[in-house]
């Protein structure tokens, strides 16, 4: 945590966590585990709201909901399995995107309140705006895509009235701008940040990146994919028969739920 990232201000956020937890490896792993779980839970809860509100006939029943929950958490853990066991740049980026999407889905599904904005909608949009602002300093391009796509989805699919949508977008923008201004006021001055952005642009569009680094990244990604397949052989050995059993028992919900629970437990032990 004592080495500053030359291209992103990620270390400003991670250093606060590292300073709080000290040198406790168990504490860092527990913190990462809790954030992984929280990100998946926020996304899952937010995703279920539009389904229940806008398409109730597609809402999953209790047994299918447990399968969906197990799948979301299992895929989230598998996605983070290649990352360090402590907070990292990629981990922070993925958490911001996952949690922000969950909050946005929750805001989209909210019914129009009697007044301008109710607290649940306001809280979901404020949280989305804060995460967009934080993402801006972790991965600029993802923050822009998240803000534009999220605002577009909210305007098209949101259930609020036009005046309420305008107020909601103002809240979202205000929270994002507040995070950006607080960053420049308390963590890093604008000139230093802009120099880092210029350095990143030069490295991305320079000939050395295209000729050397990009090829090296592609080779490393291929090797990482092969390593992941090899290291997760126990997981594949659990998932393959469990998936086949779930398909064979598709008309027996209780037996299918038992197989899913047993497969989840075996997957946790395998990992």
XYZ file of N, CA, C and O in Angstrom, residues 87-267:
724
model
N -7.867 -5.948 -0.933
C -8.406 -4.939 -1.827
C -7.423 -4.620 -2.951
O -6.241 -4.425 -2.716
N -7.938 -4.548 -4.174
C -7.101 -4.258 -5.330
C -7.851 -3.322 -6.267
O -9.048 -3.070 -6.108
N -7.131 -2.829 -7.259
C -7.721 -1.917 -8.249
C -8.905 -2.572 -8.955
O -9.994 -2.001 -9.044
N -8.719 -3.777 -9.462
C -9.780 -4.461 -10.190
C -10.954 -4.786 -9.279
O -12.113 -4.731 -9.696
N -10.651 -5.139 -8.038
C -11.715 -5.460 -7.095
C -12.575 -4.228 -6.816
O -13.804 -4.293 -6.823
N -11.950 -3.099 -6.562
C -12.698 -1.877 -6.285
C -13.528 -1.463 -7.495
O -14.673 -1.032 -7.360
N -12.968 -1.594 -8.673
C -13.679 -1.272 -9.899
C -14.919 -2.159 -10.052
O -16.028 -1.667 -10.315
N -14.752 -3.459 -9.870
C -15.866 -4.383 -10.035
C -16.937 -4.165 -8.975
O -18.140 -4.250 -9.255
N -16.519 -3.880 -7.729
C -17.509 -3.655 -6.671
C -18.355 -2.420 -6.975
O -19.580 -2.443 -6.800
N -17.728 -1.337 -7.409
C -18.473 -0.113 -7.736
C -19.500 -0.388 -8.830
O -20.658 0.052 -8.744
N -19.114 -1.117 -9.863
C -20.028 -1.408 -10.962
C -21.176 -2.303 -10.504
O -22.350 -2.067 -10.837
N -20.854 -3.322 -9.718
C -21.870 -4.285 -9.286
C -22.897 -3.624 -8.377
O -24.110 -3.737 -8.585
N -22.419 -2.905 -7.363
C -23.333 -2.263 -6.420
C -24.126 -1.136 -7.092
O -25.322 -0.961 -6.826
N -23.481 -0.368 -7.967
C -24.173 0.731 -8.637
C -25.311 0.210 -9.510
O -26.410 0.797 -9.539
N -25.092 -0.884 -10.224
C -26.155 -1.455 -11.057
C -27.326 -1.922 -10.202
O -28.494 -1.743 -10.569
N -27.032 -2.531 -9.063
C -28.101 -2.957 -8.170
C -28.936 -1.786 -7.670
O -30.172 -1.851 -7.638
N -28.286 -0.691 -7.279
C -29.008 0.492 -6.814
C -29.828 1.126 -7.936
O -30.946 1.611 -7.714
N -29.273 1.128 -9.146
C -30.006 1.690 -10.273
C -31.260 0.875 -10.576
O -32.340 1.431 -10.800
N -31.150 -0.446 -10.578
C -32.320 -1.293 -10.810
C -33.397 -1.040 -9.759
O -34.596 -1.008 -10.073
N -32.966 -0.868 -8.506
C -33.932 -0.593 -7.445
C -34.646 0.726 -7.675
O -35.860 0.841 -7.446
N -33.914 1.747 -8.144
C -34.530 3.052 -8.406
C -35.486 2.988 -9.597
O -36.548 3.624 -9.594
N -35.125 2.224 -10.626
C -35.978 2.102 -11.811
C -37.334 1.496 -11.460
O -38.372 1.883 -12.004
N -37.348 0.562 -10.513
C -38.574 -0.158 -10.189
C -39.468 0.572 -9.202
O -40.604 0.152 -8.973
N -38.987 1.658 -8.599
C -39.786 2.357 -7.597
C -41.034 2.978 -8.222
O -40.971 3.603 -9.279
N -42.216 2.824 -7.580
C -43.425 3.473 -8.104
C -43.389 4.973 -7.841
O -42.673 5.432 -6.954
N -44.132 5.755 -8.594
C -44.131 7.212 -8.393
C -44.668 7.572 -7.008
O -45.785 7.170 -6.650
N -43.914 8.304 -6.207
C -44.409 8.704 -4.888
C -45.377 9.878 -4.998
O -45.479 10.527 -6.037
N -46.054 10.161 -3.902
C -46.995 11.271 -3.901
C -46.297 12.613 -3.968
O -46.805 13.560 -4.561
N -45.128 12.707 -3.346
C -44.382 13.964 -3.403
C -43.299 13.854 -4.482
O -43.327 12.931 -5.291
N -42.374 14.821 -4.484
C -41.382 14.862 -5.560
C -40.526 13.610 -5.590
O -40.420 12.937 -6.609
N -39.895 13.270 -4.444
C -39.101 12.052 -4.345
C -39.265 11.469 -2.949
O -39.305 12.207 -1.963
N -39.365 10.151 -2.862
C -39.427 9.520 -1.550
C -38.031 9.076 -1.132
O -37.087 9.044 -1.933
N -37.889 8.729 0.121
C -36.565 8.403 0.661
C -35.927 7.174 0.008
O -34.723 7.187 -0.277
N -36.669 6.064 -0.238
C -36.028 4.912 -0.894
C -35.459 5.243 -2.268
O -34.336 4.847 -2.601
N -36.234 5.980 -3.080
C -35.728 6.362 -4.405
C -34.547 7.300 -4.275
O -33.538 7.169 -4.990
N -34.668 8.257 -3.369
C -33.586 9.211 -3.156
C -32.313 8.513 -2.704
O -31.212 8.799 -3.182
N -32.458 7.559 -1.774
C -31.285 6.832 -1.285
C -30.619 5.995 -2.357
O -29.386 5.972 -2.469
N -31.432 5.301 -3.187
C -30.867 4.475 -4.255
C -30.129 5.321 -5.277
O -29.017 4.980 -5.704
N -30.710 6.444 -5.661
C -30.068 7.304 -6.647
C -28.834 7.989 -6.078
O -27.827 8.158 -6.775
N -28.909 8.400 -4.814
C -27.741 9.014 -4.186
C -26.590 8.013 -4.107
O -25.428 8.349 -4.394
N -26.900 6.767 -3.734
C -25.864 5.737 -3.694
C -25.270 5.479 -5.066
O -24.053 5.318 -5.215
N -26.123 5.455 -6.097
C -25.633 5.276 -7.466
C -24.706 6.421 -7.851
O -23.634 6.209 -8.433
N -25.096 7.654 -7.525
C -24.262 8.802 -7.852
C -22.924 8.780 -7.140
O -21.882 9.105 -7.726
N -22.929 8.389 -5.874
C -21.675 8.297 -5.109
C -20.744 7.265 -5.733
O -19.534 7.495 -5.890
N -21.284 6.114 -6.120
C -20.456 5.067 -6.718
C -19.942 5.480 -8.101
O -18.821 5.130 -8.481
N -20.759 6.217 -8.856
C -20.287 6.732 -10.147
C -19.120 7.689 -9.926
O -18.109 7.656 -10.643
N -19.243 8.551 -8.905
C -18.159 9.475 -8.605
C -16.899 8.769 -8.162
O -15.780 9.126 -8.564
N -17.056 7.731 -7.320
C -15.890 6.962 -6.888
C -15.259 6.208 -8.053
O -14.031 6.131 -8.177
N -16.102 5.680 -8.940
C -15.603 4.950 -10.104
C -14.833 5.864 -11.045
O -13.916 5.417 -11.745
N -15.174 7.131 -11.061
C -14.497 8.105 -11.911
C -12.994 8.126 -11.643
O -12.185 8.296 -12.552
N -12.610 7.923 -10.385
C -11.198 7.964 -10.019
C -10.559 6.580 -9.978
O -9.384 6.450 -9.682
N -11.340 5.561 -10.244
C -10.784 4.208 -10.320
C -10.604 3.812 -11.782
O -9.538 3.365 -12.190
N -11.661 4.009 -12.566
C -11.586 3.714 -14.006
C -12.507 4.695 -14.720
O -13.731 4.524 -14.732
N -11.911 5.714 -15.302
C -12.659 6.824 -15.876
C -13.652 6.354 -16.936
O -14.815 6.774 -16.946
N -13.212 5.490 -17.847
C -14.077 5.069 -18.956
C -15.309 4.333 -18.432
O -16.428 4.539 -18.916
N -15.132 3.464 -17.437
C -16.264 2.730 -16.869
C -17.247 3.679 -16.200
O -18.467 3.475 -16.259
N -16.714 4.721 -15.555
C -17.586 5.688 -14.890
C -18.467 6.412 -15.905
O -19.670 6.606 -15.670
N -17.899 6.807 -17.034
C -18.673 7.509 -18.056
C -19.761 6.601 -18.630
O -20.930 6.997 -18.776
N -19.390 5.360 -18.958
C -20.373 4.415 -19.497
C -21.473 4.141 -18.478
O -22.670 4.096 -18.810
N -21.081 3.973 -17.216
C -22.047 3.706 -16.159
C -23.020 4.865 -16.001
O -24.231 4.666 -15.865
N -22.510 6.093 -16.013
C -23.364 7.266 -15.837
C -24.323 7.436 -17.011
O -25.531 7.653 -16.823
N -23.805 7.333 -18.229
C -24.640 7.545 -19.414
C -25.682 6.434 -19.563
O -26.882 6.697 -19.768
N -25.234 5.184 -19.453
C -26.165 4.060 -19.592
C -27.187 4.048 -18.454
O -28.374 3.764 -18.674
N -26.724 4.343 -17.234
C -27.636 4.348 -16.098
C -28.691 5.432 -16.213
O -29.887 5.180 -15.976
N -28.280 6.639 -16.593
C -29.248 7.725 -16.767
C -30.228 7.409 -17.887
O -31.438 7.662 -17.769
N -29.723 6.828 -18.992
C -30.604 6.464 -20.093
C -31.630 5.414 -19.691
O -32.821 5.525 -20.014
N -31.171 4.386 -18.953
C -32.093 3.346 -18.493
C -33.142 3.922 -17.556
O -34.328 3.574 -17.634
N -32.715 4.815 -16.681
C -33.652 5.398 -15.726
C -34.697 6.252 -16.441
O -35.884 6.212 -16.097
N -34.285 7.024 -17.436
C -35.226 7.874 -18.164
C -36.217 7.045 -18.981
O -37.398 7.393 -19.090
N -35.750 5.951 -19.569
C -36.610 5.143 -20.442
C -37.519 4.208 -19.638
O -38.722 4.112 -19.896
N -36.939 3.513 -18.650
C -37.687 2.468 -17.945
C -38.212 2.885 -16.588
O -39.028 2.169 -16.005
N -37.744 4.010 -16.052
C -38.198 4.432 -14.738
C -39.690 4.723 -14.694
O -40.279 5.177 -15.688
N -40.312 4.502 -13.542
C -41.758 4.654 -13.417
C -42.158 6.030 -12.898
O -43.335 6.318 -12.742
N -41.206 6.889 -12.608
C -41.512 8.207 -12.078
C -42.067 9.126 -13.161
O -41.873 8.898 -14.351
N -42.734 10.177 -12.722
C -43.237 11.189 -13.644
C -42.084 12.054 -14.140
O -41.008 12.077 -13.523
N -42.268 12.771 -15.276
C -41.153 13.558 -15.848
C -40.497 14.510 -14.859
O -39.264 14.605 -14.812
N -41.280 15.225 -14.055
C -40.696 16.150 -13.085
C -39.887 15.401 -12.037
O -38.826 15.865 -11.596
N -40.376 14.238 -11.645
C -39.653 13.431 -10.656
C -38.359 12.882 -11.239
O -37.344 12.807 -10.546
N -38.397 12.494 -12.505
C -37.176 12.013 -13.153
C -36.135 13.123 -13.242
O -34.931 12.875 -13.036
N -36.578 14.323 -13.552
C -35.643 15.450 -13.625
C -35.005 15.705 -12.261
O -33.793 15.926 -12.153
N -35.812 15.660 -11.205
C -35.275 15.845 -9.857
C -34.334 14.705 -9.488
O -33.287 14.911 -8.844
N -34.689 13.487 -9.897
C -33.843 12.331 -9.584
C -32.488 12.435 -10.271
O -31.445 12.146 -9.670
N -32.486 12.855 -11.535
C -31.224 13.016 -12.248
C -30.377 14.132 -11.638
O -29.151 14.052 -11.623
N -31.030 15.156 -11.124
C -30.296 16.228 -10.452
C -29.624 15.704 -9.187
O -28.474 16.059 -8.886
N -30.319 14.851 -8.455
C -29.725 14.237 -7.258
C -28.542 13.370 -7.639
O -27.473 13.423 -7.014
N -28.712 12.552 -8.678
C -27.636 11.670 -9.129
C -26.405 12.481 -9.529
O -25.280 12.188 -9.108
N -26.627 13.506 -10.345
C -25.514 14.341 -10.801
C -24.870 15.072 -9.632
O -23.636 15.176 -9.551
N -25.683 15.578 -8.710
C -25.143 16.303 -7.565
C -24.264 15.435 -6.688
O -23.194 15.873 -6.240
N -24.666 14.187 -6.448
C -23.855 13.284 -5.630
C -22.537 12.953 -6.325
O -21.480 12.918 -5.696
N -22.598 12.702 -7.627
C -21.380 12.398 -8.376
C -20.419 13.581 -8.359
O -19.210 13.429 -8.125
N -20.948 14.783 -8.588
C -20.104 15.975 -8.586
C -19.534 16.232 -7.191
O -18.369 16.642 -7.046
N -20.329 15.984 -6.151
C -19.851 16.190 -4.781
C -18.664 15.287 -4.469
O -17.683 15.716 -3.831
N -18.714 14.038 -4.921
C -17.600 13.120 -4.692
C -16.359 13.606 -5.437
O -15.237 13.577 -4.910
N -16.541 14.055 -6.668
C -15.411 14.544 -7.464
C -14.778 15.765 -6.796
O -13.542 15.859 -6.658
N -15.599 16.721 -6.357
C -15.075 17.924 -5.715
C -14.387 17.594 -4.388
O -13.341 18.168 -4.056
N -14.964 16.652 -3.634
C -14.346 16.261 -2.365
C -12.992 15.601 -2.605
O -12.040 15.813 -1.835
N -12.881 14.852 -3.690
C -11.606 14.217 -4.013
C -10.537 15.269 -4.281
O -9.430 15.209 -3.746
N -10.874 16.247 -5.105
C -9.892 17.280 -5.424
C -9.618 18.202 -4.238
O -8.545 18.795 -4.140
N -10.557 18.308 -3.329
C -10.372 19.186 -2.174
C -9.530 18.537 -1.080
O -8.744 19.216 -0.408
N -9.664 17.219 -0.895
C -9.046 16.580 0.262
C -7.985 15.528 -0.075
O -7.150 15.209 0.775
N -7.997 14.975 -1.285
C -7.091 13.867 -1.577
C -5.993 14.217 -2.572
O -4.829 13.888 -2.362
N -6.334 14.846 -3.665
C -5.328 15.121 -4.702
C -5.740 16.352 -5.506
O -6.914 16.492 -5.859
N -4.785 17.225 -5.778
C -5.125 18.419 -6.541
C -5.337 18.066 -8.011
O -4.849 17.045 -8.503
N -6.052 18.936 -8.699
C -6.456 18.650 -10.075
C -5.251 18.528 -11.007
O -5.231 17.671 -11.903
N -4.243 19.369 -10.828
C -3.077 19.338 -11.709
C -2.366 17.990 -11.652
O -1.973 17.434 -12.691
N -2.181 17.453 -10.434
C -1.520 16.150 -10.298
C -2.349 15.058 -10.951
O -1.817 14.166 -11.632
N -3.665 15.116 -10.749
C -4.534 14.109 -11.351
C -4.490 14.207 -12.875
O -4.440 13.194 -13.563
N -4.507 15.415 -13.413
C -4.502 15.588 -14.857
C -3.196 15.107 -15.478
O -3.190 14.543 -16.576
N -2.078 15.313 -14.778
C -0.804 14.808 -15.270
C -0.815 13.281 -15.337
O -0.254 12.683 -16.259
N -1.454 12.653 -14.342
C -1.570 11.194 -14.362
C -2.417 10.736 -15.542
O -2.105 9.742 -16.206
N -3.500 11.473 -15.824
C -4.347 11.135 -16.966
C -3.578 11.298 -18.279
O -3.693 10.481 -19.198
N -2.777 12.358 -18.374
C -1.969 12.562 -19.576
C -0.956 11.432 -19.743
O -0.709 10.953 -20.857
N -0.366 10.985 -18.623
C 0.564 9.861 -18.700
C -0.121 8.592 -19.148
O 0.433 7.808 -19.932
N -1.339 8.387 -18.675
C -2.100 7.208 -19.093
C -2.432 7.275 -20.576
O -2.305 6.290 -21.302
N -2.835 8.453 -21.038
C -3.150 8.607 -22.463
C -1.920 8.350 -23.328
O -2.001 7.685 -24.366
N -0.780 8.862 -22.891
C 0.438 8.664 -23.666
C 0.821 7.188 -23.740
O 1.265 6.690 -24.780
N 0.640 6.472 -22.611
C 0.995 5.047 -22.607
C 0.038 4.225 -23.441
O 0.422 3.225 -24.057
N -1.240 4.633 -23.479
C -2.224 3.881 -24.245
C -2.045 4.067 -25.746
O -2.170 3.117 -26.524
N -1.755 5.301 -26.157
C -1.688 5.582 -27.581
C -0.258 5.622 -28.118
O -0.048 5.889 -29.299
N 0.706 5.397 -27.264
C 2.080 5.338 -27.727
C 2.356 4.050 -28.482
O 1.699 3.033 -28.298
N 3.351 4.106 -29.346
C 3.664 2.936 -30.172
C 4.133 1.752 -29.331
O 3.895 0.604 -29.684
N 4.805 2.025 -28.212
C 5.312 0.922 -27.397
C 4.185 0.096 -26.813
O 4.289 -1.125 -26.680
N 3.072 0.761 -26.487
C 1.945 0.014 -25.926
C 1.353 -0.934 -26.962
O 1.122 -2.107 -26.703
N 1.103 -0.403 -28.146
C 0.490 -1.229 -29.184
C 1.431 -2.343 -29.629
O 1.028 -3.485 -29.851
N 2.707 -2.019 -29.741
C 3.660 -2.986 -30.281
C 4.068 -4.044 -29.261
O 4.305 -5.202 -29.619
N 4.164 -3.648 -27.986
C 4.716 -4.566 -26.998
C 3.720 -4.924 -25.892
O 3.390 -6.095 -25.693
N 3.229 -3.907 -25.182
C 2.426 -4.165 -23.993
C 1.119 -4.877 -24.310
O 0.706 -5.794 -23.590
N 0.441 -4.450 -25.380
C -0.844 -5.052 -25.704
C -0.695 -6.534 -26.023
O -1.516 -7.358 -25.601
N 0.365 -6.885 -26.746
C 0.611 -8.299 -27.039
C 0.937 -9.066 -25.760
O 0.499 -10.204 -25.571
N 1.698 -8.431 -24.891
C 2.042 -9.100 -23.629
C 0.791 -9.318 -22.780
O 0.625 -10.381 -22.175
N -0.103 -8.331 -22.745
C -1.341 -8.487 -21.987
C -2.180 -9.633 -22.543
O -2.784 -10.402 -21.785
N -2.238 -9.736 -23.873
C -3.011 -10.818 -24.485
C -2.424 -12.181 -24.120
O -3.160 -13.126 -23.797
N -1.089 -12.283 -24.148
C -0.450 -13.543 -23.785
C -0.673 -13.871 -22.314
O -0.951 -15.028 -21.947
N -0.575 -12.863 -21.451
C -0.799 -13.089 -20.023
C -2.247 -13.488 -19.741
O -2.505 -14.329 -18.880
N -3.188 -12.893 -20.472
C -4.598 -13.245 -20.290
C -4.847 -14.685 -20.693
O -5.575 -15.424 -20.016
N -4.224 -15.109 -21.793
C -4.370 -16.504 -22.221
C -3.804 -17.455 -21.186
O -4.425 -18.472 -20.836
N -2.619 -17.137 -20.669
C -2.024 -17.985 -19.635
C -2.878 -18.009 -18.382
O -3.027 -19.063 -17.735
N -3.448 -16.853 -18.022
C -4.287 -16.783 -16.830
C -5.544 -17.626 -17.000
O -5.984 -18.298 -16.062
N -6.103 -17.611 -18.215
C -7.291 -18.418 -18.484
C -6.977 -19.903 -18.354
O -7.742 -20.671 -17.753
N -5.828 -20.323 -18.887
C -5.434 -21.720 -18.762
C -5.209 -22.104 -17.305
O -5.629 -23.179 -16.859
N -4.548 -21.211 -16.562
C -4.300 -21.488 -15.147
C -5.600 -21.596 -14.367
O -5.759 -22.452 -13.494
N -6.556 -20.712 -14.688
C -7.848 -20.746 -14.006
C -8.561 -22.064 -14.252
O -9.139 -22.658 -13.329
N -8.542 -22.529 -15.481
C -9.173 -23.817 -15.784
C -8.526 -24.950 -15.006
O -9.200 -25.829 -14.465
N -7.197 -24.917 -14.908
C -6.500 -25.982 -14.201
C -6.735 -25.912 -12.692
O -6.967 -26.932 -12.046
N -6.687 -24.697 -12.134
C -6.816 -24.557 -10.685
C -8.219 -24.849 -10.181
O -8.395 -25.177 -9.000
N -9.209 -24.719 -11.077
C -10.588 -24.934 -10.640
C -11.135 -26.287 -11.088
O -12.350 -26.453 -11.209
N -10.251 -27.244 -11.300
C -10.696 -28.593 -11.640
C -11.657 -29.154 -10.594
O -12.694 -29.739 -10.935
N -11.365 -28.996 -9.261
C -12.345 -29.490 -8.269
C -13.721 -28.848 -8.424
O -14.748 -29.518 -8.241
N -13.749 -27.563 -8.779
C -15.044 -26.892 -8.963
C -15.783 -27.453 -10.172
O -16.996 -27.681 -10.125
N -15.042 -27.683 -11.275
C -15.702 -28.254 -12.449
C -16.243 -29.657 -12.138
O -17.308 -30.047 -12.635
N -15.502 -30.430 -11.336
C -15.949 -31.778 -10.991
C -17.230 -31.757 -10.159
O -18.008 -32.713 -10.182
N -17.438 -30.672 -9.429
C -18.675 -30.529 -8.657
C -19.798 -29.995 -9.540
O -20.930 -30.492 -9.515
N -19.498 -28.982 -10.361
C -20.534 -28.310 -11.131
C -21.120 -29.190 -12.233
O -22.323 -29.139 -12.488
N -20.290 -30.007 -12.883
C -20.791 -30.807 -14.007
C -21.863 -31.814 -13.577
O -22.980 -31.807 -14.114
N -21.584 -32.686 -12.574
C -22.646 -33.618 -12.167
C -23.829 -32.919 -11.507
O -24.975 -33.364 -11.655
N -23.569 -31.824 -10.779
C -24.674 -31.106 -10.140
C -25.607 -30.502 -11.184
O -26.841 -30.546 -11.037
N -25.035 -29.948 -12.254
C -25.860 -29.386 -13.324
C -26.681 -30.458 -14.019
O -27.872 -30.264 -14.314
N -26.058 -31.611 -14.273
C -26.786 -32.725 -14.898
C -27.925 -33.210 -14.001
O -29.037 -33.491 -14.471
N -27.656 -33.291 -12.691
C -28.696 -33.740 -11.755
C -29.852 -32.746 -11.695
O -31.027 -33.141 -11.638
N -29.537 -31.452 -11.718
C -30.596 -30.441 -11.693
C -31.475 -30.529 -12.933
O -32.695 -30.340 -12.864
N -30.872 -30.831 -14.077
C -31.660 -30.967 -15.303
C -32.545 -32.205 -15.243
O -33.715 -32.165 -15.615
N -32.011 -33.315 -14.754
C -32.794 -34.550 -14.660
C -33.933 -34.426 -13.651
O -34.979 -35.073 -13.807
N -33.713 -33.591 -12.623
C -34.728 -33.421 -11.580
C -35.544 -32.146 -11.771
O -36.088 -31.607 -10.806
N -35.643 -31.674 -13.000
C -36.288 -30.384 -13.241
C -37.774 -30.386 -12.885
O -38.362 -29.325 -12.655
N -38.412 -31.573 -12.811
C -39.821 -31.643 -12.432
C -40.003 -32.072 -10.979
O -41.118 -32.374 -10.562
N -38.917 -32.114 -10.248
C -38.980 -32.480 -8.821
C -38.305 -31.361 -8.025
O -37.119 -31.420 -7.720
N -39.054 -30.328 -7.686
C -38.445 -29.130 -7.081
C -37.746 -29.388 -5.755
O -36.698 -28.802 -5.489
N -38.309 -30.244 -4.906
C -37.670 -30.483 -3.607
C -36.332 -31.193 -3.779
O -35.336 -30.833 -3.136
N -36.306 -32.207 -4.620
C -35.047 -32.909 -4.857
C -34.031 -31.988 -5.526
O -32.839 -32.027 -5.208
N -34.511 -31.141 -6.408
C -33.611 -30.203 -7.081
C -33.018 -29.202 -6.083
O -31.838 -28.867 -6.149
N -33.831 -28.722 -5.148
C -33.328 -27.799 -4.131
C -32.287 -28.479 -3.247
O -31.271 -27.877 -2.874
N -32.515 -29.754 -2.932
C -31.538 -30.484 -2.106
C -30.218 -30.660 -2.854
O -29.132 -30.503 -2.273
N -30.310 -30.972 -4.142
C -29.091 -31.116 -4.941
C -28.359 -29.781 -5.035
O -27.122 -29.723 -4.938
N -29.103 -28.694 -5.212
C -28.474 -27.374 -5.300
C -27.769 -27.019 -4.000
O -26.650 -26.493 -4.012
N -28.403 -27.312 -2.867
C -27.780 -27.020 -1.576
C -26.530 -27.866 -1.369
O -25.480 -27.374 -0.926
N -26.609 -29.142 -1.712
C -25.452 -30.028 -1.569
C -24.328 -29.609 -2.511
O -23.148 -29.601 -2.143
N -24.698 -29.231 -3.735
C -23.675 -28.786 -4.694
C -22.999 -27.498 -4.237
O -21.792 -27.343 -4.391
N -23.784 -26.589 -3.672
C -23.193 -25.353 -3.166
C -22.215 -25.599 -2.035
O -21.132 -25.014 -1.968
N -22.602 -26.496 -1.123
C -21.709 -26.841 -0.016
C -20.425 -27.509 -0.531
O -19.326 -27.208 -0.079
N -20.596 -28.429 -1.483
C -19.408 -29.100 -2.045
C -18.519 -28.121 -2.790
O -17.288 -28.217 -2.753
N -19.125 -27.125 -3.459
C -18.344 -26.131 -4.178
C -17.534 -25.278 -3.212
O -16.371 -24.975 -3.471
